[in-house]
Amino acid sequence: MARAAVSGRLGARLRWQAATLVERREETASAQTLVFDVPGWAGHLAGQHVDVRLTAEDGYSTQRSYSLASAQDADRLELTVQRVPDGEVSPYLIEGLAVGDRIEIRGPVGGWFVWRPEQREPVLLVAGGSGLVPLMAMIRAREAEGSRAPFRLLYSLREPADRLYAPDLERGSAGLDVTYVYTRSAPQGATRPPGRLAPADLVQWGWPPDFEPTVYVCGPTGFVEAAAVQLVAQGHDPGRIRTERFGPSGG
Ligand SMILES: Cc1cc2nc3c(=O)[nH]c(=O)nc-3n(C[C@H](O)[C@H](O)[C@H](O)COP(=O)(O)OP(=O)(O)OC[C@H]3O[C@@H](n4cnc5c(N)ncnc54)[C@H](O)[C@@H]3O)c2cc1C
């Protein structure tokens, strides 16, 4: 019986499902949030992702992974796609897909890089560029569940125009601290000069290791590896550092 239930859930996750684009929202000049209607969606946890499959009329097919940007919301899913110049899939999702069009998705995928509402410990979120997407889902899930777990977000990005979810993060939430780490140009009046995420940023804006936070790091591969090395060097328990790599070290 239990085995049948598990294999049923697994089967649903492995099956490709039709997803209809119902809305798109511009986040920045090069990133959009796409809202899909997926009838019968079985639910997801903050931090999970889906596989997206596109199939051309001649049968050519390709797939990529995209994190779920929203907390669980009935049959609706939100993905935020950052356009990768010369990319095959991301420019199509942003420019080629029209409201009413259908794609295929499979998931949710991932059981480690997730935040569950029953977690009470402090949480440190470290985002590089579009690596903010699954971390924003955690922030949204925390709010939706009325969780009082203290959250801190360090968000590394090139310049102010690249900020994803700016209105949501500006509105804020009790118990959520947000720090922007600009790598190329900072807004006027910023006290921190532009530069890559440094150990001092993690010390100043993160949690001390003895608070035993769970740390989620997401972004380009090089960013994730550098941040994880710094966190471990500062004494964070490697078993409490969860990472998700989005791809090449650029970005
Ligand atoms: C678990 C997971 C979750 C992801 N979630 C998201 C998400 O929420 N939002 C999002 O926008 N992307 C996300 N990605 C990245 C996404 O899967 C694609 O890799 C990305 O959209 C590029 O695909 P593309 O077809 O446009 O580019 P491709 O045609 O695959 O690549 C074109 C060129 O860009 C380089 N490139 C590929 N990916 C990246 C990248 N991420 N950064 C910089 N250069 C790159 C390639 O090396 C290549 O040179 C996620 C990846 C993973 C593994």
GROMACS .gro file of C-alpha atoms and ligand atoms in nm:
model
  304
    1MET     CA    1   0.000   0.000   0.000
    2ALA     CA    2   0.274   0.243   0.112
    3ARG     CA    3   0.488   0.130  -0.180
    4ALA     CA    4   0.197   0.193  -0.419
    5ALA     CA    5   0.154   0.547  -0.280
    6VAL     CA    6   0.527   0.622  -0.316
    7SER     CA    7   0.545   0.486  -0.668
    8GLY     CA    8   0.229   0.684  -0.755
    9ARG     CA    9   0.390   1.010  -0.638
   10LEU     CA   10   0.717   0.923  -0.811
   11GLY     CA   11   0.529   0.841  -1.130
   12ALA     CA   12   0.356   1.181  -1.120
   13ARG     CA   13   0.693   1.353  -1.079
   14LEU     CA   14   0.851   1.166  -1.368
   15ARG     CA   15   0.560   1.226  -1.604
   16TRP     CA   16   0.568   1.516  -1.847
   17GLN     CA   17   0.268   1.742  -1.793
   18ALA     CA   18   0.125   2.017  -2.011
   19ALA     CA   19   0.177   2.368  -1.873
   20THR     CA   20  -0.006   2.664  -2.028
   21LEU     CA   21   0.144   3.011  -2.005
   22VAL     CA   22  -0.121   3.237  -1.849
   23GLU     CA   23   0.077   3.547  -1.754
   24ARG     CA   24   0.421   3.700  -1.786
   25ARG     CA   25   0.576   3.971  -1.569
   26GLU     CA   26   0.889   4.167  -1.647
   27GLU     CA   27   1.133   4.154  -1.356
   28THR     CA   28   1.427   4.333  -1.525
   29ALA     CA   29   1.521   4.415  -1.886
   30SER     CA   30   1.651   4.059  -1.923
   31ALA     CA   31   1.442   3.850  -1.684
   32GLN     CA   32   1.076   3.757  -1.670
   33THR     CA   33   0.849   3.562  -1.443
   34LEU     CA   34   0.630   3.321  -1.637
   35VAL     CA   35   0.311   3.196  -1.474
   36PHE     CA   36   0.187   2.856  -1.589
   37ASP     CA   37  -0.137   2.676  -1.529
   38VAL     CA   38  -0.069   2.306  -1.464
   39PRO     CA   39  -0.395   2.123  -1.390
   40GLY     CA   40  -0.355   1.862  -1.119
   41TRP     CA   41  -0.013   1.986  -1.003
   42ALA     CA   42   0.071   1.772  -0.699
   43GLY     CA   43   0.241   2.054  -0.505
   44HIS     CA   44   0.601   2.146  -0.434
   45LEU     CA   45   0.842   2.261  -0.166
   46ALA     CA   46   1.031   2.590  -0.172
   47GLY     CA   47   1.367   2.530  -0.338
   48GLN     CA   48   1.258   2.258  -0.580
   49HIS     CA   49   1.282   2.292  -0.956
   50VAL     CA   50   1.112   2.152  -1.265
   51ASP     CA   51   1.244   2.024  -1.595
   52VAL     CA   52   1.106   2.214  -1.893
   53ARG     CA   53   1.083   2.042  -2.231
   54LEU     CA   54   1.036   2.222  -2.561
   55THR     CA   55   0.958   2.028  -2.877
   56ALA     CA   56   0.972   2.179  -3.226
   57GLU     CA   57   0.735   2.086  -3.508
   58ASP     CA   58   1.006   1.873  -3.670
   59GLY     CA   59   1.033   1.668  -3.350
   60TYR     CA   60   1.357   1.826  -3.220
   61SER     CA   61   1.334   1.847  -2.844
   62THR     CA   62   1.544   2.002  -2.570
   63GLN     CA   63   1.509   2.048  -2.196
   64ARG     CA   64   1.641   2.268  -1.913
   65SER     CA   65   1.583   2.300  -1.540
   66TYR     CA   66   1.410   2.602  -1.382
   67SER     CA   67   1.350   2.666  -1.014
   68LEU     CA   68   1.001   2.725  -0.884
   69ALA     CA   69   0.978   3.091  -0.785
   70SER     CA   70   0.649   3.075  -0.599
   71ALA     CA   71   0.531   2.916  -0.280
   72GLN     CA   72   0.277   2.640  -0.340
   73ASP     CA   73  -0.036   2.788  -0.504
   74ALA     CA   74  -0.292   2.535  -0.631
   75ASP     CA   75  -0.240   2.461  -1.001
   76ARG     CA   76  -0.022   2.764  -1.076
   77LEU     CA   77   0.354   2.762  -1.108
   78GLU     CA   78   0.589   3.057  -1.147
   79LEU     CA   79   0.931   3.034  -1.308
   80THR     CA   80   1.168   3.330  -1.338
   81VAL     CA   81   1.390   3.306  -1.642
   82GLN     CA   82   1.707   3.510  -1.689
   83ARG     CA   83   1.791   3.554  -2.056
   84VAL     CA   84   2.130   3.400  -2.136
   85PRO     CA   85   2.269   3.575  -2.448
   86ASP     CA   86   2.287   3.325  -2.736
   87GLY     CA   87   2.112   3.065  -2.523
   88GLU     CA   88   1.885   2.812  -2.689
   89VAL     CA   89   1.598   2.795  -2.441
   90SER     CA   90   1.594   3.106  -2.219
   91PRO     CA   91   1.551   3.362  -2.504
   92TYR     CA   92   1.268   3.150  -2.644
   93LEU     CA   93   1.088   3.134  -2.311
   94ILE     CA   94   1.118   3.512  -2.274
   95GLU     CA   95   1.049   3.623  -2.632
   96GLY     CA   96   0.902   3.331  -2.824
   97LEU     CA   97   0.638   3.192  -2.593
   98ALA     CA   98   0.298   3.362  -2.603
   99VAL     CA   99   0.023   3.362  -2.344
  100GLY     CA  100  -0.190   3.055  -2.420
  101ASP     CA  101   0.106   2.852  -2.553
  102ARG     CA  102   0.185   2.518  -2.396
  103ILE     CA  103   0.515   2.363  -2.294
  104GLU     CA  104   0.587   2.044  -2.101
  105ILE     CA  105   0.716   2.029  -1.747
  106ARG     CA  106   0.820   1.747  -1.516
  107GLY     CA  107   0.867   1.756  -1.142
  108PRO     CA  108   0.899   1.882  -0.880
  109VAL     CA  109   1.263   1.776  -0.856
  110GLY     CA  110   1.494   1.791  -0.553
  111GLY     CA  111   1.461   1.691  -0.189
  112TRP     CA  112   1.775   1.843  -0.030
  113PHE     CA  113   1.780   2.203  -0.148
  114VAL     CA  114   1.444   2.276   0.014
  115TRP     CA  115   1.315   2.475   0.309
  116ARG     CA  116   1.027   2.325   0.504
  117PRO     CA  117   0.793   2.536   0.720
  118GLU     CA  118   0.864   2.319   1.025
  119GLN     CA  119   1.228   2.439   1.024
  120ARG     CA  120   1.275   2.684   1.312
  121GLU     CA  121   1.650   2.754   1.297
  122PRO     CA  122   1.804   3.072   1.150
  123VAL     CA  123   1.844   3.060   0.775
  124LEU     CA  124   2.107   3.228   0.560
  125LEU     CA  125   2.029   3.262   0.191
  126VAL     CA  126   2.321   3.346  -0.039
  127ALA     CA  127   2.218   3.426  -0.397
  128GLY     CA  128   2.427   3.497  -0.705
  129GLY     CA  129   2.222   3.654  -0.987
  130SER     CA  130   1.925   3.439  -1.090
  131GLY     CA  131   2.023   3.201  -0.808
  132LEU     CA  132   1.782   3.417  -0.610
  133VAL     CA  133   1.485   3.235  -0.766
  134PRO     CA  134   1.457   2.927  -0.537
  135LEU     CA  135   1.563   3.138  -0.237
  136MET     CA  136   1.276   3.377  -0.310
  137ALA     CA  137   1.043   3.077  -0.306
  138MET     CA  138   1.173   3.007   0.047
  139ILE     CA  139   1.111   3.369   0.152
  140ARG     CA  140   0.760   3.348   0.008
  141ALA     CA  141   0.689   3.013   0.173
  142ARG     CA  142   0.808   3.153   0.508
  143GLU     CA  143   0.565   3.441   0.471
  144ALA     CA  144   0.277   3.225   0.345
  145GLU     CA  145   0.319   2.988   0.641
  146GLY     CA  146   0.354   3.267   0.899
  147SER     CA  147   0.691   3.121   1.000
  148ARG     CA  148   0.900   3.321   1.248
  149ALA     CA  149   1.229   3.152   1.155
  150PRO     CA  150   1.481   3.438   1.117
  151PHE     CA  151   1.602   3.474   0.759
  152ARG     CA  152   1.896   3.670   0.620
  153LEU     CA  153   1.949   3.714   0.247
  154LEU     CA  154   2.277   3.816   0.085
  155TYR     CA  155   2.206   3.887  -0.279
  156SER     CA  156   2.505   3.931  -0.510
  157LEU     CA  157   2.433   4.099  -0.843
  158ARG     CA  158   2.605   4.322  -1.093
  159GLU     CA  159   2.410   4.646  -1.059
  160PRO     CA  160   2.082   4.787  -0.928
  161ALA     CA  161   1.903   4.740  -1.265
  162ASP     CA  162   1.952   4.362  -1.227
  163ARG     CA  163   1.751   4.332  -0.907
  164LEU     CA  164   1.492   4.056  -0.928
  165TYR     CA  165   1.172   4.088  -0.720
  166ALA     CA  166   1.271   4.441  -0.617
  167PRO     CA  167   0.921   4.547  -0.498
  168ASP     CA  168   0.875   4.227  -0.293
  169LEU     CA  169   1.215   4.259  -0.128
  170GLU     CA  170   1.166   4.630  -0.062
  171ARG     CA  171   0.831   4.564   0.103
  172GLY     CA  172   1.018   4.328   0.334
  173SER     CA  173   0.889   4.110   0.611
  174ALA     CA  174   0.947   4.098   0.987
  175GLY     CA  175   1.246   3.878   1.063
  176LEU     CA  176   1.388   3.899   0.709
  177ASP     CA  177   1.709   4.100   0.655
  178VAL     CA  178   1.815   4.171   0.298
  179THR     CA  179   2.163   4.285   0.194
  180TYR     CA  180   2.264   4.360  -0.164
  181VAL     CA  181   2.623   4.290  -0.269
  182TYR     CA  182   2.686   4.475  -0.596
  183THR     CA  183   2.974   4.346  -0.803
  184ARG     CA  184   3.001   4.614  -1.078
  185SER     CA  185   2.819   4.929  -0.972
  186ALA     CA  186   2.641   5.014  -0.652
  187PRO     CA  187   2.363   5.273  -0.609
  188GLN     CA  188   2.458   5.622  -0.499
  189GLY     CA  189   2.514   5.643  -0.127
  190ALA     CA  190   2.597   5.274  -0.087
  191THR     CA  191   2.860   5.225   0.182
  192ARG     CA  192   3.000   4.903   0.037
  193PRO     CA  193   3.215   4.956  -0.275
  194PRO     CA  194   3.131   4.724  -0.567
  195GLY     CA  195   3.311   4.390  -0.557
  196ARG     CA  196   3.261   4.019  -0.538
  197LEU     CA  197   3.110   3.856  -0.232
  198ALA     CA  198   3.391   3.850   0.027
  199PRO     CA  199   3.440   3.670   0.358
  200ALA     CA  200   3.375   4.002   0.539
  201ASP     CA  201   3.026   4.021   0.381
  202LEU     CA  202   2.936   3.678   0.518
  203VAL     CA  203   3.066   3.774   0.863
  204GLN     CA  204   2.889   4.110   0.868
  205TRP     CA  205   2.555   4.015   0.714
  206GLY     CA  206   2.530   3.640   0.772
  207TRP     CA  207   2.483   3.441   1.094
  208PRO     CA  208   2.769   3.336   1.322
  209PRO     CA  209   2.837   2.960   1.289
  210ASP     CA  210   2.745   2.900   1.655
  211PHE     CA  211   2.386   3.007   1.575
  212GLU     CA  212   2.381   2.688   1.367
  213PRO     CA  213   2.199   2.834   1.068
  214THR     CA  214   2.100   2.630   0.768
  215VAL     CA  215   2.264   2.796   0.469
  216TYR     CA  216   2.132   2.782   0.113
  217VAL     CA  217   2.366   2.898  -0.164
  218CYS     CA  218   2.249   2.922  -0.525
  219GLY     CA  219   2.389   3.075  -0.841
  220PRO     CA  220   2.650   3.015  -1.110
  221THR     CA  221   2.888   2.728  -1.031
  222GLY     CA  222   3.192   2.947  -0.951
  223PHE     CA  223   2.991   3.170  -0.720
  224VAL     CA  224   2.845   2.876  -0.528
  225GLU     CA  225   3.182   2.708  -0.485
  226ALA     CA  226   3.353   3.027  -0.367
  227ALA     CA  227   3.077   3.106  -0.116
  228ALA     CA  228   3.072   2.749   0.021
  229VAL     CA  229   3.450   2.750   0.070
  230GLN     CA  230   3.429   3.082   0.258
  231LEU     CA  231   3.146   2.958   0.480
  232VAL     CA  232   3.331   2.639   0.573
  233ALA     CA  233   3.651   2.840   0.643
  234GLN     CA  234   3.447   3.056   0.881
  235GLY     CA  235   3.342   2.750   1.077
  236HIS     CA  236   2.999   2.669   0.933
  237ASP     CA  237   2.915   2.300   0.947
  238PRO     CA  238   2.940   2.165   0.587
  239GLY     CA  239   2.638   1.947   0.665
  240ARG     CA  240   2.429   2.261   0.708
  241ILE     CA  241   2.534   2.419   0.379
  242ARG     CA  242   2.304   2.328   0.091
  243THR     CA  243   2.402   2.430  -0.259
  244GLU     CA  244   2.241   2.450  -0.601
  245ARG     CA  245   2.445   2.526  -0.913
  246PHE     CA  246   2.273   2.686  -1.210
  247GLY     CA  247   2.542   2.631  -1.467
  248PRO     CA  248   2.861   2.789  -1.597
  249SER     CA  249   3.076   3.007  -1.377
  250GLY     CA  250   2.983   3.331  -1.555
  251GLY     CA  251   2.682   3.544  -1.464
  252LIG     C1  252   1.859   2.304  -1.085
  252LIG     C2  253   1.865   2.422  -1.180
  252LIG     C3  254   1.776   2.526  -1.164
  252LIG     C4  255   1.780   2.636  -1.250
  252LIG     N1  256   1.693   2.741  -1.230
  252LIG     C5  257   1.698   2.849  -1.309
  252LIG     C6  258   1.609   2.959  -1.286
  252LIG     O1  259   1.526   2.960  -1.194
  252LIG     N2  260   1.618   3.066  -1.372
  252LIG     C7  261   1.709   3.070  -1.474
  252LIG     O2  262   1.709   3.168  -1.549
  252LIG     N3  263   1.794   2.966  -1.498
  252LIG     C8  264   1.789   2.858  -1.419
  252LIG     N4  265   1.874   2.751  -1.443
  252LIG     C9  266   1.962   2.755  -1.563
  252LIG    C10  267   1.882   2.700  -1.684
  252LIG     O3  268   1.860   2.560  -1.666
  252LIG    C11  269   1.956   2.716  -1.818
  252LIG     O4  270   2.086   2.662  -1.804
  252LIG    C12  271   1.967   2.861  -1.862
  252LIG     O5  272   1.837   2.916  -1.880
  252LIG    C13  273   2.044   2.870  -1.996
  252LIG     O6  274   1.979   2.791  -2.092
  252LIG     P1  275   1.986   2.832  -2.247
  252LIG     O7  276   1.928   2.720  -2.324
  252LIG     O8  277   1.927   2.969  -2.269
  252LIG     O9  278   2.141   2.846  -2.273
  252LIG     P2  279   2.233   2.732  -2.344
  252LIG    O10  280   2.198   2.725  -2.489
  252LIG    O11  281   2.224   2.607  -2.263
  252LIG    O12  282   2.376   2.796  -2.324
  252LIG    C14  283   2.422   2.906  -2.405
  252LIG    C15  284   2.555   2.957  -2.352
  252LIG    O13  285   2.534   3.016  -2.222
  252LIG    C16  286   2.609   2.947  -2.123
  252LIG     N5  287   2.517   2.931  -2.008
  252LIG    C17  288   2.427   2.833  -1.988
  252LIG     N6  289   2.362   2.849  -1.872
  252LIG    C18  290   2.412   2.961  -1.816
  252LIG    C19  291   2.387   3.029  -1.694
  252LIG     N7  292   2.295   2.985  -1.604
  252LIG     N8  293   2.458   3.143  -1.670
  252LIG    C20  294   2.549   3.188  -1.758
  252LIG     N9  295   2.578   3.126  -1.875
  252LIG    C21  296   2.512   3.015  -1.903
  252LIG    C22  297   2.646   2.812  -2.185
  252LIG    O14  298   2.768   2.764  -2.134
  252LIG    C23  299   2.657   2.847  -2.331
  252LIG    O15  300   2.784   2.902  -2.359
  252LIG    C24  301   1.874   2.641  -1.356
  252LIG    C25  302   1.964   2.535  -1.372
  252LIG    C26  303   1.961   2.428  -1.285
  252LIG    C27  304   2.060   2.314  -1.305
   0.00000   0.00000   0.00000
